Coordinates of C-alpha atoms in Angstrom, one line a residue:
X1 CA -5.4 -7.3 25.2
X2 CA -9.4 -6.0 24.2
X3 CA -9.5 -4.7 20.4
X4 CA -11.4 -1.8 20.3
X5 CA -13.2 -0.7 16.9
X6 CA -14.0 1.9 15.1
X7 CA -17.6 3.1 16.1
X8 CA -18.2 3.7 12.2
X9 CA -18.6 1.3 9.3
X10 CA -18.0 0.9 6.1
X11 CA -20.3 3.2 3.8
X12 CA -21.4 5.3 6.5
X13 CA -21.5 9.5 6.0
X14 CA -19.1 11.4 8.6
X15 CA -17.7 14.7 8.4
X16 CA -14.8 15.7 9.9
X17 CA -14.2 18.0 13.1
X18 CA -12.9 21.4 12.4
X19 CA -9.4 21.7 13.1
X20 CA -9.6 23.1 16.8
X21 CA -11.4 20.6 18.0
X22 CA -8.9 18.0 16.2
X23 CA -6.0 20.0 17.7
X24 CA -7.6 19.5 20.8
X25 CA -7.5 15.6 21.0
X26 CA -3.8 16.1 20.0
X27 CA -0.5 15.3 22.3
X28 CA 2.5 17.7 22.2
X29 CA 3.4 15.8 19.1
X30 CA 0.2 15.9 16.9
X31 CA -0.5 12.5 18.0
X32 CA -3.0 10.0 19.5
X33 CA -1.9 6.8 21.1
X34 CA 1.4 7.0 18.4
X35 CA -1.0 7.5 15.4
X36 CA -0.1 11.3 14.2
X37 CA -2.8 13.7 12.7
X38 CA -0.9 15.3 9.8
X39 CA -1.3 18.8 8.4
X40 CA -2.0 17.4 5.0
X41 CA -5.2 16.3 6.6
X42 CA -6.2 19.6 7.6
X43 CA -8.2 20.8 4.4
X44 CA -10.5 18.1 4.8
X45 CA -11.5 19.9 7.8
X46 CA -15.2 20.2 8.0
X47 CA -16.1 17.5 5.0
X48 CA -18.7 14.9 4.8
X49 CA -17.3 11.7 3.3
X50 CA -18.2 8.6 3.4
X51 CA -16.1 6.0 5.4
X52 CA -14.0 3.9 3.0
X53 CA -13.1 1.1 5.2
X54 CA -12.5 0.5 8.8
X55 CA -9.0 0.1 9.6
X56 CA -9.2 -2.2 12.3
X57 CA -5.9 -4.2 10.9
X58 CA -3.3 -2.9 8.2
X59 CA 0.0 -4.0 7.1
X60 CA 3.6 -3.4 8.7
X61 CA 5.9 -1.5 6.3
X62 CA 8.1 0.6 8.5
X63 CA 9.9 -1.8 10.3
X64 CA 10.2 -3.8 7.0
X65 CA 8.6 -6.6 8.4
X66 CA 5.3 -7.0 6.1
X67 CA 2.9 -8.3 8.9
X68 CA -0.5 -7.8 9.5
X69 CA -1.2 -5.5 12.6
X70 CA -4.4 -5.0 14.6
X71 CA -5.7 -1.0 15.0
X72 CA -7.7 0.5 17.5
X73 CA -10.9 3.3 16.2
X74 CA -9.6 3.7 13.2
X75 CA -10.6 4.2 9.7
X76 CA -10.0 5.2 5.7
X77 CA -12.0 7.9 4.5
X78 CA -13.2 7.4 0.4
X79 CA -10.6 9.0 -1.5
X80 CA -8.8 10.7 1.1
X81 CA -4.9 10.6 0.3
X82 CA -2.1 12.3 1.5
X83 CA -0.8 14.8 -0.9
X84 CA 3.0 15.3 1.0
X85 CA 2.8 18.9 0.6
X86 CA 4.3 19.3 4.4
X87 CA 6.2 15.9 3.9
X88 CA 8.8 17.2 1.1
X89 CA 6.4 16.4 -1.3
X90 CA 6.3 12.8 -1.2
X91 CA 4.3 11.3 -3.9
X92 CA 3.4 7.7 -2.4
X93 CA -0.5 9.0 -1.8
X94 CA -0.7 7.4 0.9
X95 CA -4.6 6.5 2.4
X96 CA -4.7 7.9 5.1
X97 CA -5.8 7.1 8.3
X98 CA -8.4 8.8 10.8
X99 CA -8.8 7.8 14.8
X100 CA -12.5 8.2 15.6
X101 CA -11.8 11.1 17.9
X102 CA -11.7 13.1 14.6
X103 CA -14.6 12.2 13.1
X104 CA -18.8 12.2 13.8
X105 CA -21.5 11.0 12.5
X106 CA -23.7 13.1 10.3
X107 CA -27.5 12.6 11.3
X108 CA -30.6 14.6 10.7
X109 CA -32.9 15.5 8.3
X110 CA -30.4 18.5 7.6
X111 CA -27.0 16.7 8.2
X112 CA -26.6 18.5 11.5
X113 CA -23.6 16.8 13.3
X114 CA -24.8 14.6 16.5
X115 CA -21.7 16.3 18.4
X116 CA -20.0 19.5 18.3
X117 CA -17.7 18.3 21.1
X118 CA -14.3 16.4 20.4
X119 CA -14.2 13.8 22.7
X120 CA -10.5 12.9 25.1
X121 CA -10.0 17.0 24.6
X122 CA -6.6 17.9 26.2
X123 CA -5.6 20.7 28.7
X124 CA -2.0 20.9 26.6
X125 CA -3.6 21.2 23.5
X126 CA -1.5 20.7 20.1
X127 CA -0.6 23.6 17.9
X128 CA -0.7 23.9 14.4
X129 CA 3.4 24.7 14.7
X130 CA 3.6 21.8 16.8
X131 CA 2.1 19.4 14.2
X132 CA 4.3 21.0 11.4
X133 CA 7.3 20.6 13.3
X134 CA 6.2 16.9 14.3
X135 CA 6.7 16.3 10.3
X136 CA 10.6 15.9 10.7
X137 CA 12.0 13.4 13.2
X138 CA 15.5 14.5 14.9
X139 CA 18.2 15.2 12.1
X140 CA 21.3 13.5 12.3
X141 CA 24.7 14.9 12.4
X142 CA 25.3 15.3 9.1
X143 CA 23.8 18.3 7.6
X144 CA 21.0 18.5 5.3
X145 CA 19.9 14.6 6.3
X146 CA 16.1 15.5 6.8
X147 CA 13.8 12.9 8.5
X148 CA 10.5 12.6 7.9
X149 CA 7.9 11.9 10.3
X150 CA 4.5 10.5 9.0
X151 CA 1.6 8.2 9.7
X152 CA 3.5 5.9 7.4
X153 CA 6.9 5.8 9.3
X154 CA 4.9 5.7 12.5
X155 CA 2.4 2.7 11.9
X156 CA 4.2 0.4 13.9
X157 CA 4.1 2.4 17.5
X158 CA 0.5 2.7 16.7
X159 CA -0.2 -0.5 16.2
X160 CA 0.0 -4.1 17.5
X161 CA 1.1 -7.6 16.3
X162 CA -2.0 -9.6 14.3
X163 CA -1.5 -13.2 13.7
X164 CA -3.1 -13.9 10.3
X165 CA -4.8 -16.8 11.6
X166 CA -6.4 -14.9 14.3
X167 CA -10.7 -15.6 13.1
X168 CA -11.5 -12.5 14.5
X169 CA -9.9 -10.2 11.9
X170 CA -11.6 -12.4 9.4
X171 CA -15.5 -11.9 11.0
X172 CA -14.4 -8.7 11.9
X173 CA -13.9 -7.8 7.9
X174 CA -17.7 -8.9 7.4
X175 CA -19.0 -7.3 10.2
X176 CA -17.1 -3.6 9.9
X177 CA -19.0 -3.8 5.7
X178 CA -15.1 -4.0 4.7
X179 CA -16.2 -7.3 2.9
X180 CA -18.7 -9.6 2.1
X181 CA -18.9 -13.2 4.2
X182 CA -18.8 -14.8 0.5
X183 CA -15.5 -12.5 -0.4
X184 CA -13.8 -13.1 2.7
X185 CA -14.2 -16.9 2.9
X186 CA -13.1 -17.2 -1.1
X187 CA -9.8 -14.9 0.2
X188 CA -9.3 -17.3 3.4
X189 CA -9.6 -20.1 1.6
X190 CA -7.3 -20.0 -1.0
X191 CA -4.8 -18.5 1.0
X192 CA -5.3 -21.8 3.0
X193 CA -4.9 -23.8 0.2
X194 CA -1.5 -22.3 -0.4
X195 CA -0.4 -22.8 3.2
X196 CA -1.0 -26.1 3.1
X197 CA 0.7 -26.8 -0.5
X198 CA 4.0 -25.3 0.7
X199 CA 3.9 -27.8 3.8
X200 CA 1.9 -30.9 2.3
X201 CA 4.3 -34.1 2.8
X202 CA 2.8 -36.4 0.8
X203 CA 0.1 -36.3 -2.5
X204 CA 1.8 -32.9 -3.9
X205 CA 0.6 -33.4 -7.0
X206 CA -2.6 -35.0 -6.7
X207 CA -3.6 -31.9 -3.8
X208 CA -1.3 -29.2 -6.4
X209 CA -4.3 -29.9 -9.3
X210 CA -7.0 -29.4 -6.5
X211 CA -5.6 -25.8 -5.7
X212 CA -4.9 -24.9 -8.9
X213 CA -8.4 -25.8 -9.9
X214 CA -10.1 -23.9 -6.9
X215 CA -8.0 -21.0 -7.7
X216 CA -9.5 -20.5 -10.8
X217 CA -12.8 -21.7 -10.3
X218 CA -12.9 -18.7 -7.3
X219 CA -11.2 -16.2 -8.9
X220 CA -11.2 -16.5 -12.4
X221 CA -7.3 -17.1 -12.5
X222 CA -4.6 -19.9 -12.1
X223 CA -2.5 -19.7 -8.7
X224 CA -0.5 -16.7 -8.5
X225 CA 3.9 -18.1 -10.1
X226 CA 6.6 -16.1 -11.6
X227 CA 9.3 -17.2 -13.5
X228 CA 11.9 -14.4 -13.5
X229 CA 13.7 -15.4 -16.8
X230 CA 17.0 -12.6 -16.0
X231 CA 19.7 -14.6 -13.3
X232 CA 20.1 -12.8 -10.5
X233 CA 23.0 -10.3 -10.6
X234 CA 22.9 -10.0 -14.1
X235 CA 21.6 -6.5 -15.6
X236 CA 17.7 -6.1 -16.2
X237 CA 16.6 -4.1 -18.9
X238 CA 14.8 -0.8 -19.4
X239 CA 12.8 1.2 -21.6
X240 CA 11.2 5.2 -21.5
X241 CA 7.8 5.9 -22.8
X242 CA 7.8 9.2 -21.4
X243 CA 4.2 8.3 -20.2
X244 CA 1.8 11.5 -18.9
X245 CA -1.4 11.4 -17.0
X246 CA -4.3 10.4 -18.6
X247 CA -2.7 8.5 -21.1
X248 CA -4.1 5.2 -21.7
X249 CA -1.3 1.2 -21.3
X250 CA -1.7 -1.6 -21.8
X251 CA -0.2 -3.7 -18.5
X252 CA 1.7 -6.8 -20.7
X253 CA 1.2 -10.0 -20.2
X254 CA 2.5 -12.4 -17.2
X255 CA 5.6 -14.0 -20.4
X256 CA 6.4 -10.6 -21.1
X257 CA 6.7 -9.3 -17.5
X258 CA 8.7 -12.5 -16.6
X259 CA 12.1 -11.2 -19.6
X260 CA 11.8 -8.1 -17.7
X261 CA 12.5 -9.1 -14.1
X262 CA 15.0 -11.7 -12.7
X263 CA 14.7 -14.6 -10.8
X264 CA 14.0 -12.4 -7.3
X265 CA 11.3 -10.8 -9.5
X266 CA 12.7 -7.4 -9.6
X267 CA 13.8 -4.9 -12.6
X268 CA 16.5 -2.4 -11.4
X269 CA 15.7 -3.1 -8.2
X270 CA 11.8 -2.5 -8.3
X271 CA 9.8 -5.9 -7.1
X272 CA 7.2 -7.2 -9.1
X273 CA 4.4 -8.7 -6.9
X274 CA 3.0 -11.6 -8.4
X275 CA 0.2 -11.9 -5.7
X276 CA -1.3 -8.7 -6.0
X277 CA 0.3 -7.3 -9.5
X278 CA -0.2 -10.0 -12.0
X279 CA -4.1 -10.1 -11.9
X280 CA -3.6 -6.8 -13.6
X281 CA -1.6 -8.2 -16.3
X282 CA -3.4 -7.6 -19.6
X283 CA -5.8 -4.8 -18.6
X284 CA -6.0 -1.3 -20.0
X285 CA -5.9 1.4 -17.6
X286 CA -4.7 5.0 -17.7
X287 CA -1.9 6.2 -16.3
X288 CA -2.2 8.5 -13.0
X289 CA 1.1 9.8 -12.6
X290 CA 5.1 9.3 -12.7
X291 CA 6.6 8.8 -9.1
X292 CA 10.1 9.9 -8.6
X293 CA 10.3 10.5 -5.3
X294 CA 9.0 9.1 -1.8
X295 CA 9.8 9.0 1.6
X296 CA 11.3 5.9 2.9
X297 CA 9.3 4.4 5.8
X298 CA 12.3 2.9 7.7
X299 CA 14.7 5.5 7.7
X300 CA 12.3 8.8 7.0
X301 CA 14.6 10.3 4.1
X302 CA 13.4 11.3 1.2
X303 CA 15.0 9.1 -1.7
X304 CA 14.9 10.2 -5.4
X305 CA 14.4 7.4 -8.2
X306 CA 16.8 7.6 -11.2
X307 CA 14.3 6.0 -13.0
X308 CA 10.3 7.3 -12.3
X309 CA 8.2 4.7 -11.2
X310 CA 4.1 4.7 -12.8
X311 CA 1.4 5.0 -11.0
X312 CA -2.1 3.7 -12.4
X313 CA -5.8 4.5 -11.9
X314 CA -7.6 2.5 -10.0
X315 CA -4.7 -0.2 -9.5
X316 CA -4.5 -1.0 -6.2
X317 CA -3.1 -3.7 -3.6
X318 CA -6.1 -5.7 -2.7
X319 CA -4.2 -8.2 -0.2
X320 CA -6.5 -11.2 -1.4
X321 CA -3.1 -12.8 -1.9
X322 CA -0.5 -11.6 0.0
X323 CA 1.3 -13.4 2.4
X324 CA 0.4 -12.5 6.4
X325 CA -1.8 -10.0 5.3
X326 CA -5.2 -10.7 4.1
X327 CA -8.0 -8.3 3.4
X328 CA -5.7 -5.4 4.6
X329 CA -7.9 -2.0 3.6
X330 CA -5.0 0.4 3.3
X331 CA -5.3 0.0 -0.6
X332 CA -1.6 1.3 -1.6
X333 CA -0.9 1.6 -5.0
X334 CA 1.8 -0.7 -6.7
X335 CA 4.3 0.9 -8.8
X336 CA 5.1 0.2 -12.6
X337 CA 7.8 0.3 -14.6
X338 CA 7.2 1.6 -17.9
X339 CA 8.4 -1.6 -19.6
X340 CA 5.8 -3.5 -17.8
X341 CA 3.5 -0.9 -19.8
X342 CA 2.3 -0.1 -23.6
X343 CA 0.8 2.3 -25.0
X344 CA -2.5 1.1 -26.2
X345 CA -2.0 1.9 -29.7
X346 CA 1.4 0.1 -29.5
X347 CA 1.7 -3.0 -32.2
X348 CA 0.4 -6.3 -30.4
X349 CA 1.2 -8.4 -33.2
X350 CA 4.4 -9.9 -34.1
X351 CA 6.2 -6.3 -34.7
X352 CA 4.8 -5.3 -31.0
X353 CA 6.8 -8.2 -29.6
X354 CA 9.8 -7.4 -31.6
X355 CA 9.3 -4.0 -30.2
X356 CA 9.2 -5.3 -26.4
X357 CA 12.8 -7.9 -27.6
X358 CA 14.5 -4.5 -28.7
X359 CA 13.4 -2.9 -25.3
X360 CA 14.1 -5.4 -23.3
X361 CA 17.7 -5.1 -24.5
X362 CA 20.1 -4.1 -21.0
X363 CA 21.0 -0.6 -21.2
X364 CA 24.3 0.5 -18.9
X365 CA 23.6 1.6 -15.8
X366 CA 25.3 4.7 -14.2
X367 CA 27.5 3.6 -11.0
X368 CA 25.6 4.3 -7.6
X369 CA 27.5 7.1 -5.9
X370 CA 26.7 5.3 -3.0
X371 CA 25.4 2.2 -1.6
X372 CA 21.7 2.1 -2.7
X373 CA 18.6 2.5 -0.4
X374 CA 16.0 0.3 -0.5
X375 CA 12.3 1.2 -0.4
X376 CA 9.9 -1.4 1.0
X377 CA 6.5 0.3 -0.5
X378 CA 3.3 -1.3 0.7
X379 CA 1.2 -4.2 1.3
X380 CA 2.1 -5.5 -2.0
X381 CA 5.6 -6.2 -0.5
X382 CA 7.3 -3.9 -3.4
X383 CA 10.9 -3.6 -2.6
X384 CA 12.8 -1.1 -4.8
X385 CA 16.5 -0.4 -4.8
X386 CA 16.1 2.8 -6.3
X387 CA 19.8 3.6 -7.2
X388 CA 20.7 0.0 -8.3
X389 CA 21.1 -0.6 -11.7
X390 CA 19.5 -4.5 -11.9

């Protein structure tokens, strides 16, 4: 099947069309080719940004099945998030993405547009009820089960299988200004070199001190491991800092992370990603806000943590590590739990790790009232079971 790609790249100005003539490129369910325009996108109406990155692949979360999959005249806009102000207020700030029939180029000495004209306009135009009633999917039977309808859930329809050793993506990443050639072949390969470890027959060790010597002669860091030090099934432990925007952490180290988490690298049910979380580990950073709820991709509900989850600026999945999906540019941002965080003027010393010992102790949990949902969150591969207490 052809690929098509986005007509934009990477860094280039575009504004977006006003919302009639986006209304006009819409189906009866605010959609294009299964990719939905949401209302949250509707007060960027009219703006020039800059293109962010060209989505021509992104990662499979719905279905759960945390693949690469291949995109046709798409892109990210810089910045552009969803807020989840028609979604329930959902909190995952999702990037969002934009089809090209949305979008022109900006030109001229005076920025005049080079098209007033939406292209593919429709006869049975969308409405702007139609696209807040395409926000819920079809309730079940039991009352006050809302399900949500977003480009999130919806990523699969609109997209299409992407092996990850397809070369196109790869040259495709250069040429879109996604990457540079020199990023790209330092992403493919390592990611090689760790194929071919978890498959070598023979010379493990002798090939094992080659990759772990590239790895950090090309990134500045050993080969992503995790030893979860908790066994599985046995309680991990929590602690509150009661942390606020703007306030500046400390993400701990790799040995402190690893008390925290168990030997499937979670902490009450939130997965630590070693690939794309530990080459945090040790920065300072400020905190960008508590997440305690978010819809699930999956199943569409809403689900509400027991414990909030931390978001942090500028922390962000760059998929130079993660398995099957390399150099995806959806950019979601991993979630924390405050005892993978410090306060910056927290002890470091000796006292700050008998501080981290005394938090680390297992608190009880409260017993689910039901059986737990889990959230799959992002390229990172984050699983959390938000209402289990290990």
């Amino acid at each position: 099947m052809s690929w098509s790609i986005s007509r934009f790249r990477a860094g280039e100005l575009v504004e977006v069309r006003t919302k009639e003539e986006i209304l006009a490129t819409l189906d009866q369910d605010g959609r294009i080719a299964g990719m939905p325009f949401m209302p949250e996108m509707l007060q960027f109406c009219g703006r020039q940004v800059r293109v962010g990155a060209v989505a021509h692949k992104t990662c499979e979360t719905a279905q759960m099945l945390y693949e690469s999959r291949r995109l046709d005249r798409m892109v990210h806009l810089d910045g552009l998030r969803c807020d989840g102000s028609a979604h329930g207020g959902c909190q995952a700030e999702c990037l969002l993405f934009w089809r090209d029939e949305w979008l022109k180029p900006v030109t001229g000495d005076a920025g005049a547009p080079a098209s007033s004209v939406a292209p593919n306009a429709r006869l049975d135009r969308c409405s702007e009820e139609q696209l807040l009633r395409a926000t819920r999917a079809v309730d079940s039977e039991e009352p006050g089960d809302t399900r949500y309808s977003c480009q999130a859930t919806l990523v699969t329809s609109a997209s299409r299988p992407l092996a990850w050793w397809n070369p196109r993506q790869y040259l495709l990443d250069i040429t879109t200004g996604n990457h540079s050639a020199a990023h790209t072949l330092r992403v493919v390969f390592l990611a090689s070199l760790r194929w071919t470890l978890k498959r070598l027959p023979v010379g493990y060790r002798l090939f094992k001190a080659f990759h772990d010597r590239m790895h950090l002669a090309l990134s500045g860091r050993g080969a992503p491991s995790w030893n979860g030090q908790i066994p599985d099934g046995q309680p991990t432990p929590t602690a509150r800092l009661d942390l606020a925007p703007g306030e500046l952490v400390r993400i701990r180290t790799q040995a402190e992370i690893e008390r925290t988490i168990n030997t499937k690298s979670r902490n009450r049910g939130l997965g630590f990603d070693p690939e794309e979380m530990a080459p945090y580990c040790g920065r300072v950073v400020q905190v960008h806000k508590a997440v305690t709820r978010i819809i699930e991709e999956h199943t569409g509900r809403m689900i509400h943590m027991r414990e909030p989850c931390i978001m942090l600026e500028g922390v962000l999945c760059r998929a130079e590590s993660a398995r099957c999906r390399l150099n995806c540019p959806r950019a979601i941002p991993p979630y924390w739990r405050e005892i993978w965080l410090e306060r910056v003027n927290a002890p470091t010393s000796a006292a700050g790790s008998d501080s981290l010992a005394r938090s680390a102790t297992p608190l009880p949990s409260p017993e689910p009232a039901a059986a737990p949902p889990v959230v799959n969150h992002g390229a990172a591969g984050i699983s959390a079971t938000i209402s289990s207490g290990r």
